PDB file of C-alpha atoms in Angstrom:
ATOM      1  CA  MET A   1       0.000   0.000   0.000  1.00  0.00           C
ATOM      2  CA  ALA A   2       2.775   2.373   0.966  1.00  0.00           C
ATOM      3  CA  VAL A   3       4.676   1.532  -2.223  1.00  0.00           C
ATOM      4  CA  GLU A   4       1.587   2.228  -4.336  1.00  0.00           C
ATOM      5  CA  GLU A   5       1.128   5.600  -2.610  1.00  0.00           C
ATOM      6  CA  ALA A   6       4.767   6.471  -3.185  1.00  0.00           C
ATOM      7  CA  VAL A   7       4.504   5.530  -6.875  1.00  0.00           C
ATOM      8  CA  ALA A   8       1.269   7.504  -7.228  1.00  0.00           C
ATOM      9  CA  GLY A   9       2.880  10.500  -5.558  1.00  0.00           C
ATOM     10  CA  ARG A  10       5.889  10.256  -7.861  1.00  0.00           C
ATOM     11  CA  ARG A  11       3.618  10.044 -10.922  1.00  0.00           C
ATOM     12  CA  ALA A  12       1.684  13.093  -9.741  1.00  0.00           C
ATOM     13  CA  ARG A  13       4.882  15.057  -9.171  1.00  0.00           C
ATOM     14  CA  THR A  14       6.205  14.078 -12.609  1.00  0.00           C
ATOM     15  CA  ALA A  15       2.882  14.967 -14.199  1.00  0.00           C
ATOM     16  CA  ASP A  16       2.912  18.514 -12.855  1.00  0.00           C
ATOM     17  CA  GLY A  17       6.604  18.956 -13.725  1.00  0.00           C
ATOM     18  CA  ALA A  18       7.928  19.115 -10.125  1.00  0.00           C
ATOM     19  CA  GLY A  19      10.255  16.177 -10.729  1.00  0.00           C
ATOM     20  CA  GLU A  20      11.807  17.809 -13.764  1.00  0.00           C
ATOM     21  CA  ARG A  21      12.221  21.102 -11.981  1.00  0.00           C
ATOM     22  CA  ARG A  22      14.005  19.612  -8.989  1.00  0.00           C
ATOM     23  CA  TRP A  23      17.434  20.330 -10.497  1.00  0.00           C
ATOM     24  CA  LEU A  24      16.668  24.020  -9.987  1.00  0.00           C
ATOM     25  CA  LEU A  25      17.194  23.434  -6.263  1.00  0.00           C
ATOM     26  CA  TRP A  26      20.803  22.366  -6.682  1.00  0.00           C
ATOM     27  CA  PRO A  27      22.449  25.749  -7.469  1.00  0.00           C
ATOM     28  CA  PRO A  28      20.946  27.526  -4.420  1.00  0.00           C
ATOM     29  CA  LEU A  29      21.669  24.501  -2.231  1.00  0.00           C
ATOM     30  CA  ALA A  30      25.276  24.409  -3.425  1.00  0.00           C
ATOM     31  CA  PHE A  31      25.510  28.159  -2.855  1.00  0.00           C
ATOM     32  CA  PHE A  32      24.066  27.698   0.655  1.00  0.00           C
ATOM     33  CA  VAL A  33      26.494  24.914   1.563  1.00  0.00           C
ATOM     34  CA  LEU A  34      29.560  26.687   0.132  1.00  0.00           C
ATOM     35  CA  LEU A  35      28.881  30.178   1.419  1.00  0.00           C
ATOM     36  CA  LEU A  36      27.207  29.390   4.749  1.00  0.00           C
ATOM     37  CA  GLY A  37      27.746  25.743   5.639  1.00  0.00           C
ATOM     38  CA  VAL A  38      31.521  25.643   5.062  1.00  0.00           C
ATOM     39  CA  PRO A  39      32.310  28.898   6.937  1.00  0.00           C
ATOM     40  CA  VAL A  40      30.046  27.887   9.849  1.00  0.00           C
ATOM     41  CA  ALA A  41      31.713  24.452   9.995  1.00  0.00           C
ATOM     42  CA  ALA A  42      35.116  26.176  10.037  1.00  0.00           C
ATOM     43  CA  LEU A  43      33.902  28.428  12.874  1.00  0.00           C
ATOM     44  CA  VAL A  44      32.681  25.425  14.874  1.00  0.00           C
ATOM     45  CA  ARG A  45      36.051  23.737  14.393  1.00  0.00           C
ATOM     46  CA  GLN A  46      37.872  26.903  15.431  1.00  0.00           C
ATOM     47  CA  ALA A  47      35.643  27.459  18.468  1.00  0.00           C
ATOM     48  CA  LEU A  48      36.259  23.910  19.699  1.00  0.00           C
ATOM     49  CA  SER A  49      40.016  24.071  19.074  1.00  0.00           C
ATOM     50  CA  GLY A  50      40.861  26.106  22.206  1.00  0.00           C
ATOM     51  CA  GLU A  51      41.825  24.678  25.560  1.00  0.00           C
ATOM     52  CA  GLY A  52      38.771  25.837  27.497  1.00  0.00           C
ATOM     53  CA  ASN A  53      35.107  26.168  26.576  1.00  0.00           C
ATOM     54  CA  ALA A  54      35.110  29.198  24.270  1.00  0.00           C
ATOM     55  CA  PHE A  55      31.297  29.486  24.330  1.00  0.00           C
ATOM     56  CA  ALA A  56      31.121  29.642  28.132  1.00  0.00           C
ATOM     57  CA  GLU A  57      34.070  32.025  28.174  1.00  0.00           C
ATOM     58  CA  SER A  58      32.341  34.316  25.646  1.00  0.00           C
ATOM     59  CA  ILE A  59      29.106  34.426  27.623  1.00  0.00           C
ATOM     60  CA  ARG A  60      31.000  35.203  30.843  1.00  0.00           C
ATOM     61  CA  MET A  61      32.787  38.177  29.241  1.00  0.00           C
ATOM     62  CA  THR A  62      31.114  41.397  30.388  1.00  0.00           C
ATOM     63  CA  VAL A  63      32.320  43.257  27.306  1.00  0.00           C
ATOM     64  CA  PHE A  64      30.562  40.714  25.048  1.00  0.00           C
ATOM     65  CA  VAL A  65      27.291  40.773  27.014  1.00  0.00           C
ATOM     66  CA  ASP A  66      27.330  44.593  26.985  1.00  0.00           C
ATOM     67  CA  ALA A  67      27.990  44.565  23.239  1.00  0.00           C
ATOM     68  CA  VAL A  68      25.049  42.175  22.657  1.00  0.00           C
ATOM     69  CA  GLY A  69      22.700  44.545  24.513  1.00  0.00           C
ATOM     70  CA  ARG A  70      24.096  47.554  22.677  1.00  0.00           C
ATOM     71  CA  THR A  71      23.798  45.802  19.302  1.00  0.00           C
ATOM     72  CA  LEU A  72      20.170  44.790  19.939  1.00  0.00           C
ATOM     73  CA  LEU A  73      19.262  48.331  21.039  1.00  0.00           C
ATOM     74  CA  LEU A  74      21.094  49.852  18.078  1.00  0.00           C
ATOM     75  CA  ALA A  75      19.382  47.475  15.646  1.00  0.00           C
ATOM     76  CA  ALA A  76      15.936  48.082  17.176  1.00  0.00           C
ATOM     77  CA  VAL A  77      16.208  51.885  17.073  1.00  0.00           C
ATOM     78  CA  ALA A  78      17.747  51.848  13.583  1.00  0.00           C
ATOM     79  CA  THR A  79      15.002  49.494  12.347  1.00  0.00           C
ATOM     80  CA  ALA A  80      12.151  51.627  13.693  1.00  0.00           C
ATOM     81  CA  ALA A  81      13.685  54.797  12.254  1.00  0.00           C
ATOM     82  CA  THR A  82      14.529  53.159   8.915  1.00  0.00           C
ATOM     83  CA  VAL A  83      11.007  51.772   8.447  1.00  0.00           C
ATOM     84  CA  LEU A  84       9.505  55.162   9.328  1.00  0.00           C
ATOM     85  CA  VAL A  85      11.811  57.089   6.997  1.00  0.00           C
ATOM     86  CA  GLY A  86      11.521  54.342   4.355  1.00  0.00           C
ATOM     87  CA  THR A  87       7.713  54.545   4.359  1.00  0.00           C
ATOM     88  CA  CYS A  88       7.775  58.326   3.854  1.00  0.00           C
ATOM     89  CA  TYR A  89      10.451  57.895   1.192  1.00  0.00           C
ATOM     90  CA  ALA A  90       8.481  55.197  -0.646  1.00  0.00           C
ATOM     91  CA  LEU A  91       5.313  57.332  -0.542  1.00  0.00           C
ATOM     92  CA  ALA A  92       7.243  60.265  -2.007  1.00  0.00           C
ATOM     93  CA  VAL A  93       8.636  58.025  -4.760  1.00  0.00           C
ATOM     94  CA  ALA A  94       5.161  56.622  -5.505  1.00  0.00           C
ATOM     95  CA  VAL A  95       3.294  59.920  -5.746  1.00  0.00           C
ATOM     96  CA  GLY A  96       6.042  62.300  -6.882  1.00  0.00           C
ATOM     97  CA  PRO A  97       6.638  63.514 -10.444  1.00  0.00           C
ATOM     98  CA  ALA A  98       9.062  61.595 -12.651  1.00  0.00           C
ATOM     99  CA  TRP A  99      12.092  63.743 -11.837  1.00  0.00           C
ATOM    100  CA  VAL A 100      11.471  63.363  -8.081  1.00  0.00           C
ATOM    101  CA  LYS A 101      11.151  59.576  -8.492  1.00  0.00           C
ATOM    102  CA  ALA A 102      14.431  59.449 -10.444  1.00  0.00           C
ATOM    103  CA  LEU A 103      16.190  61.674  -7.900  1.00  0.00           C
ATOM    104  CA  LEU A 104      14.950  59.756  -4.842  1.00  0.00           C
ATOM    105  CA  MET A 105      15.627  56.315  -6.288  1.00  0.00           C
ATOM    106  CA  GLY A 106      19.079  57.440  -7.405  1.00  0.00           C
ATOM    107  CA  ALA A 107      19.848  58.762  -3.935  1.00  0.00           C
ATOM    108  CA  CYS A 108      18.543  55.583  -2.321  1.00  0.00           C
TER     109      CYS A 108
ATOM    110  CA  MET B   1      31.302  52.218   3.169  1.00  0.00           C
ATOM    111  CA  VAL B   2      31.111  55.360   1.027  1.00  0.00           C
ATOM    112  CA  ARG B   3      27.938  56.484   2.811  1.00  0.00           C
ATOM    113  CA  THR B   4      29.511  55.871   6.207  1.00  0.00           C
ATOM    114  CA  ILE B   5      32.625  57.867   5.324  1.00  0.00           C
ATOM    115  CA  GLY B   6      30.359  60.588   3.959  1.00  0.00           C
ATOM    116  CA  TRP B   7      28.552  60.760   7.304  1.00  0.00           C
ATOM    117  CA  MET B   8      31.901  60.729   9.095  1.00  0.00           C
ATOM    118  CA  LEU B   9      33.051  63.797   7.156  1.00  0.00           C
ATOM    119  CA  LEU B  10      29.714  65.417   7.955  1.00  0.00           C
ATOM    120  CA  GLU B  11      29.880  64.718  11.682  1.00  0.00           C
ATOM    121  CA  LEU B  12      33.519  65.558  12.385  1.00  0.00           C
ATOM    122  CA  PRO B  13      33.899  68.337  15.019  1.00  0.00           C
ATOM    123  CA  THR B  14      34.763  70.872  12.316  1.00  0.00           C
ATOM    124  CA  GLY B  15      33.159  68.909   9.464  1.00  0.00           C
ATOM    125  CA  ALA B  16      30.533  69.826   6.893  1.00  0.00           C
ATOM    126  CA  LEU B  17      27.704  70.086   9.442  1.00  0.00           C
ATOM    127  CA  PHE B  18      29.731  72.522  11.557  1.00  0.00           C
ATOM    128  CA  TRP B  19      30.626  74.484   8.434  1.00  0.00           C
ATOM    129  CA  LEU B  20      26.932  74.818   7.517  1.00  0.00           C
ATOM    130  CA  LEU B  21      25.907  75.843  11.028  1.00  0.00           C
ATOM    131  CA  GLU B  22      28.788  78.315  11.239  1.00  0.00           C
ATOM    132  CA  LYS B  23      27.828  79.867   7.898  1.00  0.00           C
ATOM    133  CA  ALA B  24      24.252  80.204   9.169  1.00  0.00           C
ATOM    134  CA  HIS B  25      25.604  81.882  12.341  1.00  0.00           C
ATOM    135  CA  LEU B  26      24.007  79.158  14.491  1.00  0.00           C
ATOM    136  CA  ARG B  27      27.167  77.777  16.072  1.00  0.00           C
ATOM    137  CA  THR B  28      30.723  78.876  16.746  1.00  0.00           C
ATOM    138  CA  GLU B  29      32.005  75.921  18.806  1.00  0.00           C
ATOM    139  CA  PRO B  30      32.948  72.597  17.119  1.00  0.00           C
ATOM    140  CA  ILE B  31      30.218  69.931  17.189  1.00  0.00           C
ATOM    141  CA  ASP B  32      30.841  66.977  19.503  1.00  0.00           C
ATOM    142  CA  ILE B  33      28.598  64.281  17.992  1.00  0.00           C
ATOM    143  CA  TYR B  34      31.379  62.343  16.259  1.00  0.00           C
ATOM    144  CA  GLN B  35      32.013  58.933  17.895  1.00  0.00           C
ATOM    145  CA  THR B  36      28.848  59.011  19.991  1.00  0.00           C
ATOM    146  CA  THR B  37      25.812  56.694  19.931  1.00  0.00           C
ATOM    147  CA  GLY B  38      23.715  59.377  18.256  1.00  0.00           C
ATOM    148  CA  ALA B  39      26.225  59.705  15.435  1.00  0.00           C
ATOM    149  CA  MET B  40      25.642  56.136  14.310  1.00  0.00           C
ATOM    150  CA  TYR B  41      21.887  56.288  13.722  1.00  0.00           C
ATOM    151  CA  PRO B  42      21.709  58.660  10.703  1.00  0.00           C
ATOM    152  CA  ALA B  43      24.420  56.670   8.924  1.00  0.00           C
ATOM    153  CA  MET B  44      22.772  53.343   9.735  1.00  0.00           C
ATOM    154  CA  ILE B  45      19.435  54.640   8.434  1.00  0.00           C
ATOM    155  CA  ALA B  46      21.124  55.880   5.251  1.00  0.00           C
ATOM    156  CA  VAL B  47      22.836  52.520   4.702  1.00  0.00           C
ATOM    157  CA  MET B  48      19.687  50.477   5.418  1.00  0.00           C
ATOM    158  CA  LEU B  49      17.194  52.716   3.615  1.00  0.00           C
ATOM    159  CA  PRO B  50      17.079  50.769   0.301  1.00  0.00           C
ATOM    160  CA  PHE B  51      16.176  47.550   2.156  1.00  0.00           C
ATOM    161  CA  ALA B  52      13.133  49.285   3.653  1.00  0.00           C
ATOM    162  CA  VAL B  53      12.127  51.440   0.680  1.00  0.00           C
ATOM    163  CA  LEU B  54      12.021  48.727  -1.980  1.00  0.00           C
ATOM    164  CA  PRO B  55       9.535  46.294  -0.319  1.00  0.00           C
ATOM    165  CA  ILE B  56       7.344  49.166   0.921  1.00  0.00           C
ATOM    166  CA  LEU B  57       7.394  50.843  -2.504  1.00  0.00           C
ATOM    167  CA  ALA B  58       6.394  47.547  -4.151  1.00  0.00           C
ATOM    168  CA  ALA B  59       3.406  47.310  -1.760  1.00  0.00           C
ATOM    169  CA  ILE B  60       2.402  50.923  -2.424  1.00  0.00           C
ATOM    170  CA  LEU B  61       2.587  50.429  -6.196  1.00  0.00           C
ATOM    171  CA  GLY B  62       0.409  47.330  -5.800  1.00  0.00           C
ATOM    172  CA  LEU B  63      -2.374  49.301  -4.095  1.00  0.00           C
ATOM    173  CA  ASP B  64      -5.811  49.162  -5.659  1.00  0.00           C
ATOM    174  CA  ARG B  65      -6.449  52.633  -7.130  1.00  0.00           C
ATOM    175  CA  GLU B  66     -10.203  52.072  -6.886  1.00  0.00           C
ATOM    176  CA  GLN B  67      -9.955  51.894  -3.096  1.00  0.00           C
ATOM    177  CA  LEU B  68      -8.138  55.235  -3.011  1.00  0.00           C
ATOM    178  CA  ASN B  69     -10.737  56.754  -5.348  1.00  0.00           C
ATOM    179  CA  ALA B  70     -13.555  55.336  -3.201  1.00  0.00           C
ATOM    180  CA  ALA B  71     -12.020  56.867  -0.065  1.00  0.00           C
ATOM    181  CA  THR B  72     -11.814  60.253  -1.800  1.00  0.00           C
ATOM    182  CA  VAL B  73     -15.398  59.978  -3.118  1.00  0.00           C
ATOM    183  CA  PHE B  74     -16.667  59.260   0.389  1.00  0.00           C
ATOM    184  CA  GLY B  75     -14.967  62.385   1.704  1.00  0.00           C
ATOM    185  CA  ALA B  76     -11.883  60.952   3.394  1.00  0.00           C
ATOM    186  CA  GLY B  77      -8.972  63.375   3.659  1.00  0.00           C
ATOM    187  CA  PRO B  78      -5.339  62.415   3.056  1.00  0.00           C
ATOM    188  CA  VAL B  79      -4.735  61.429   6.701  1.00  0.00           C
ATOM    189  CA  LEU B  80      -7.839  59.210   6.921  1.00  0.00           C
ATOM    190  CA  THR B  81      -7.092  57.662   3.517  1.00  0.00           C
ATOM    191  CA  PHE B  82      -3.575  56.882   4.632  1.00  0.00           C
ATOM    192  CA  GLY B  83      -4.722  55.407   7.953  1.00  0.00           C
ATOM    193  CA  ALA B  84      -7.698  53.436   6.633  1.00  0.00           C
ATOM    194  CA  VAL B  85      -6.577  52.368   3.148  1.00  0.00           C
ATOM    195  CA  VAL B  86      -2.834  52.715   2.565  1.00  0.00           C
ATOM    196  CA  LEU B  87      -1.464  51.683   5.967  1.00  0.00           C
ATOM    197  CA  PRO B  88      -3.389  48.381   6.272  1.00  0.00           C
ATOM    198  CA  ALA B  89      -2.344  47.481   2.715  1.00  0.00           C
ATOM    199  CA  ILE B  90       1.378  48.125   3.285  1.00  0.00           C
ATOM    200  CA  ARG B  91       1.600  46.962   6.924  1.00  0.00           C
ATOM    201  CA  GLN B  92       2.892  43.492   6.030  1.00  0.00           C
ATOM    202  CA  ALA B  93       5.551  44.989   3.732  1.00  0.00           C
ATOM    203  CA  MET B  94       6.623  47.362   6.528  1.00  0.00           C
ATOM    204  CA  ILE B  95       6.982  44.420   8.922  1.00  0.00           C
ATOM    205  CA  SER B  96       8.961  42.406   6.363  1.00  0.00           C
ATOM    206  CA  ALA B  97      11.209  45.397   5.723  1.00  0.00           C
ATOM    207  CA  GLY B  98      11.648  45.845   9.472  1.00  0.00           C
ATOM    208  CA  VAL B  99      12.673  42.213   9.984  1.00  0.00           C
ATOM    209  CA  LEU B 100      15.132  42.442   7.087  1.00  0.00           C
ATOM    210  CA  VAL B 101      16.667  45.671   8.382  1.00  0.00           C
ATOM    211  CA  PHE B 102      16.827  44.378  11.982  1.00  0.00           C
ATOM    212  CA  VAL B 103      18.545  41.125  11.036  1.00  0.00           C
ATOM    213  CA  MET B 104      21.048  42.978   8.837  1.00  0.00           C
ATOM    214  CA  SER B 105      21.671  45.604  11.530  1.00  0.00           C
ATOM    215  CA  LEU B 106      22.791  42.916  13.978  1.00  0.00           C
ATOM    216  CA  GLY B 107      25.915  42.390  11.869  1.00  0.00           C
ATOM    217  CA  PHE B 108      26.863  46.060  11.507  1.00  0.00           C
ATOM    218  CA  TYR B 109      30.596  46.561  11.776  1.00  0.00           C
ATOM    219  CA  VAL B 110      32.015  49.475   9.775  1.00  0.00           C
ATOM    220  CA  THR B 111      29.473  52.154  10.750  1.00  0.00           C
ATOM    221  CA  PRO B 112      29.712  51.646  14.552  1.00  0.00           C
ATOM    222  CA  LEU B 113      33.489  51.351  14.279  1.00  0.00           C
ATOM    223  CA  LEU B 114      33.933  54.617  12.358  1.00  0.00           C
ATOM    224  CA  LEU B 115      31.138  56.693  13.860  1.00  0.00           C
ATOM    225  CA  GLY B 116      30.492  55.143  17.268  1.00  0.00           C
ATOM    226  CA  GLY B 117      34.057  54.845  18.451  1.00  0.00           C
ATOM    227  CA  PRO B 118      35.546  52.334  20.897  1.00  0.00           C
ATOM    228  CA  SER B 119      32.939  52.957  23.617  1.00  0.00           C
ATOM    229  CA  ASN B 120      30.097  51.934  21.280  1.00  0.00           C
ATOM    230  CA  MET B 121      31.526  48.636  20.070  1.00  0.00           C
ATOM    231  CA  THR B 122      28.963  46.201  18.635  1.00  0.00           C
ATOM    232  CA  VAL B 123      29.251  42.396  18.692  1.00  0.00           C
ATOM    233  CA  SER B 124      31.086  42.424  15.339  1.00  0.00           C
ATOM    234  CA  GLY B 125      33.663  44.833  16.750  1.00  0.00           C
ATOM    235  CA  ILE B 126      34.213  42.630  19.812  1.00  0.00           C
ATOM    236  CA  ILE B 127      34.653  39.586  17.536  1.00  0.00           C
ATOM    237  CA  ASN B 128      37.235  41.508  15.498  1.00  0.00           C
ATOM    238  CA  GLY B 129      39.033  42.426  18.711  1.00  0.00           C
ATOM    239  CA  GLN B 130      39.186  38.782  19.801  1.00  0.00           C
ATOM    240  CA  LEU B 131      40.477  37.636  16.419  1.00  0.00           C
ATOM    241  CA  ASN B 132      43.021  40.368  15.681  1.00  0.00           C
ATOM    242  CA  ASN B 133      44.013  41.983  18.976  1.00  0.00           C
ATOM    243  CA  ALA B 134      43.481  39.422  21.765  1.00  0.00           C
ATOM    244  CA  ASN B 135      44.711  36.575  19.533  1.00  0.00           C
ATOM    245  CA  ARG B 136      41.846  34.377  20.771  1.00  0.00           C
ATOM    246  CA  ALA B 137      40.491  32.929  17.525  1.00  0.00           C
ATOM    247  CA  ASP B 138      38.525  30.263  19.430  1.00  0.00           C
ATOM    248  CA  VAL B 139      36.629  32.867  21.483  1.00  0.00           C
ATOM    249  CA  GLY B 140      36.099  34.997  18.373  1.00  0.00           C
ATOM    250  CA  ALA B 141      34.708  31.972  16.529  1.00  0.00           C
ATOM    251  CA  ALA B 142      32.421  31.101  19.467  1.00  0.00           C
ATOM    252  CA  MET B 143      31.137  34.701  19.556  1.00  0.00           C
ATOM    253  CA  SER B 144      30.525  34.572  15.791  1.00  0.00           C
ATOM    254  CA  LEU B 145      28.512  31.383  16.190  1.00  0.00           C
ATOM    255  CA  LEU B 146      26.511  32.910  19.046  1.00  0.00           C
ATOM    256  CA  LEU B 147      25.773  35.920  16.812  1.00  0.00           C
ATOM    257  CA  VAL B 148      24.722  33.686  13.897  1.00  0.00           C
ATOM    258  CA  GLY B 149      22.597  31.495  16.200  1.00  0.00           C
ATOM    259  CA  GLY B 150      20.958  34.533  17.814  1.00  0.00           C
ATOM    260  CA  THR B 151      20.239  36.094  14.418  1.00  0.00           C
ATOM    261  CA  VAL B 152      18.670  32.863  13.110  1.00  0.00           C
ATOM    262  CA  ALA B 153      16.603  32.530  16.311  1.00  0.00           C
ATOM    263  CA  ILE B 154      15.358  36.122  16.014  1.00  0.00           C
ATOM    264  CA  TYR B 155      14.478  35.553  12.356  1.00  0.00           C
ATOM    265  CA  LEU B 156      12.578  32.337  13.159  1.00  0.00           C
ATOM    266  CA  VAL B 157      10.590  34.054  15.929  1.00  0.00           C
ATOM    267  CA  ALA B 158       9.814  36.985  13.595  1.00  0.00           C
ATOM    268  CA  ASP B 159       8.789  34.566  10.869  1.00  0.00           C
ATOM    269  CA  ARG B 160       6.508  32.699  13.269  1.00  0.00           C
ATOM    270  CA  LEU B 161       4.924  35.944  14.460  1.00  0.00           C
ATOM    271  CA  PHE B 162       4.686  37.889  11.212  1.00  0.00           C
ATOM    272  CA  LYS B 163       4.971  35.221   8.454  1.00  0.00           C
ATOM    273  CA  VAL B 164       7.684  37.230   6.682  1.00  0.00           C
ATOM    274  CA  SER B 165       8.931  34.304   4.579  1.00  0.00           C
ATOM    275  CA  GLU B 166       5.468  33.996   3.003  1.00  0.00           C
ATOM    276  CA  ARG B 167       5.725  37.636   2.005  1.00  0.00           C
ATOM    277  CA  TRP B 168       9.189  37.180   0.509  1.00  0.00           C
ATOM    278  CA  GLY B 169       8.487  33.734  -0.952  1.00  0.00           C
TER     279      GLY B 169
END
């Protein structure tokens, strides 16, 4: 029964072209593995190469904890301000005359 | 990078901003905003602006003109039209833009380094310090992984709450 369902599912996927289009997944997957997976694996290897526990040491460092708080605050304030300014900017681009659109999009 | 250096030249104690204010007879003393927390925000907004403008602009351009016409016909002014028609239609794009900008802002390095100074070091700056100055590559790598993990966790929570990947996908 399970085999029949699997075959039926495969036939359905082939019929709507999903099977043929699966190769389209390979370039982004390869990109993902090369540009994110490999560097992250190298970081894990590096982090575990020290004598002590680098993760515990990082979390115990006051300067790191302070920087995390500062980064989150900075990102939150910058995000709120950017979305506010960006909305006004986008409205101006949408309703402005052609030269204003060109100027604003060029400056953006 | 160019934008950040532009803002740096603007915010220097006797930079372009001081020059303008001096010419307008509004200030005679040098400005002391360079390498402060406040100095970073305008530059960060300038750097991040395209990532907010483009999704919001796409949502605005996708608005149904008939709804705007109907609001005008029924006597709604610009403020009411914006609040009742435009804002609900672009809210999801604003949230998506906000998530994108927030996640990207967590990795800011150059702008805080140049404009915020050593007292306003972000996580990226601390990681750089561990790798290049303290010669602790293992701690720097652990901090990098904590930053990546935290960023992914924040994105997943935002996606769960606001369904941003559906908007982008």
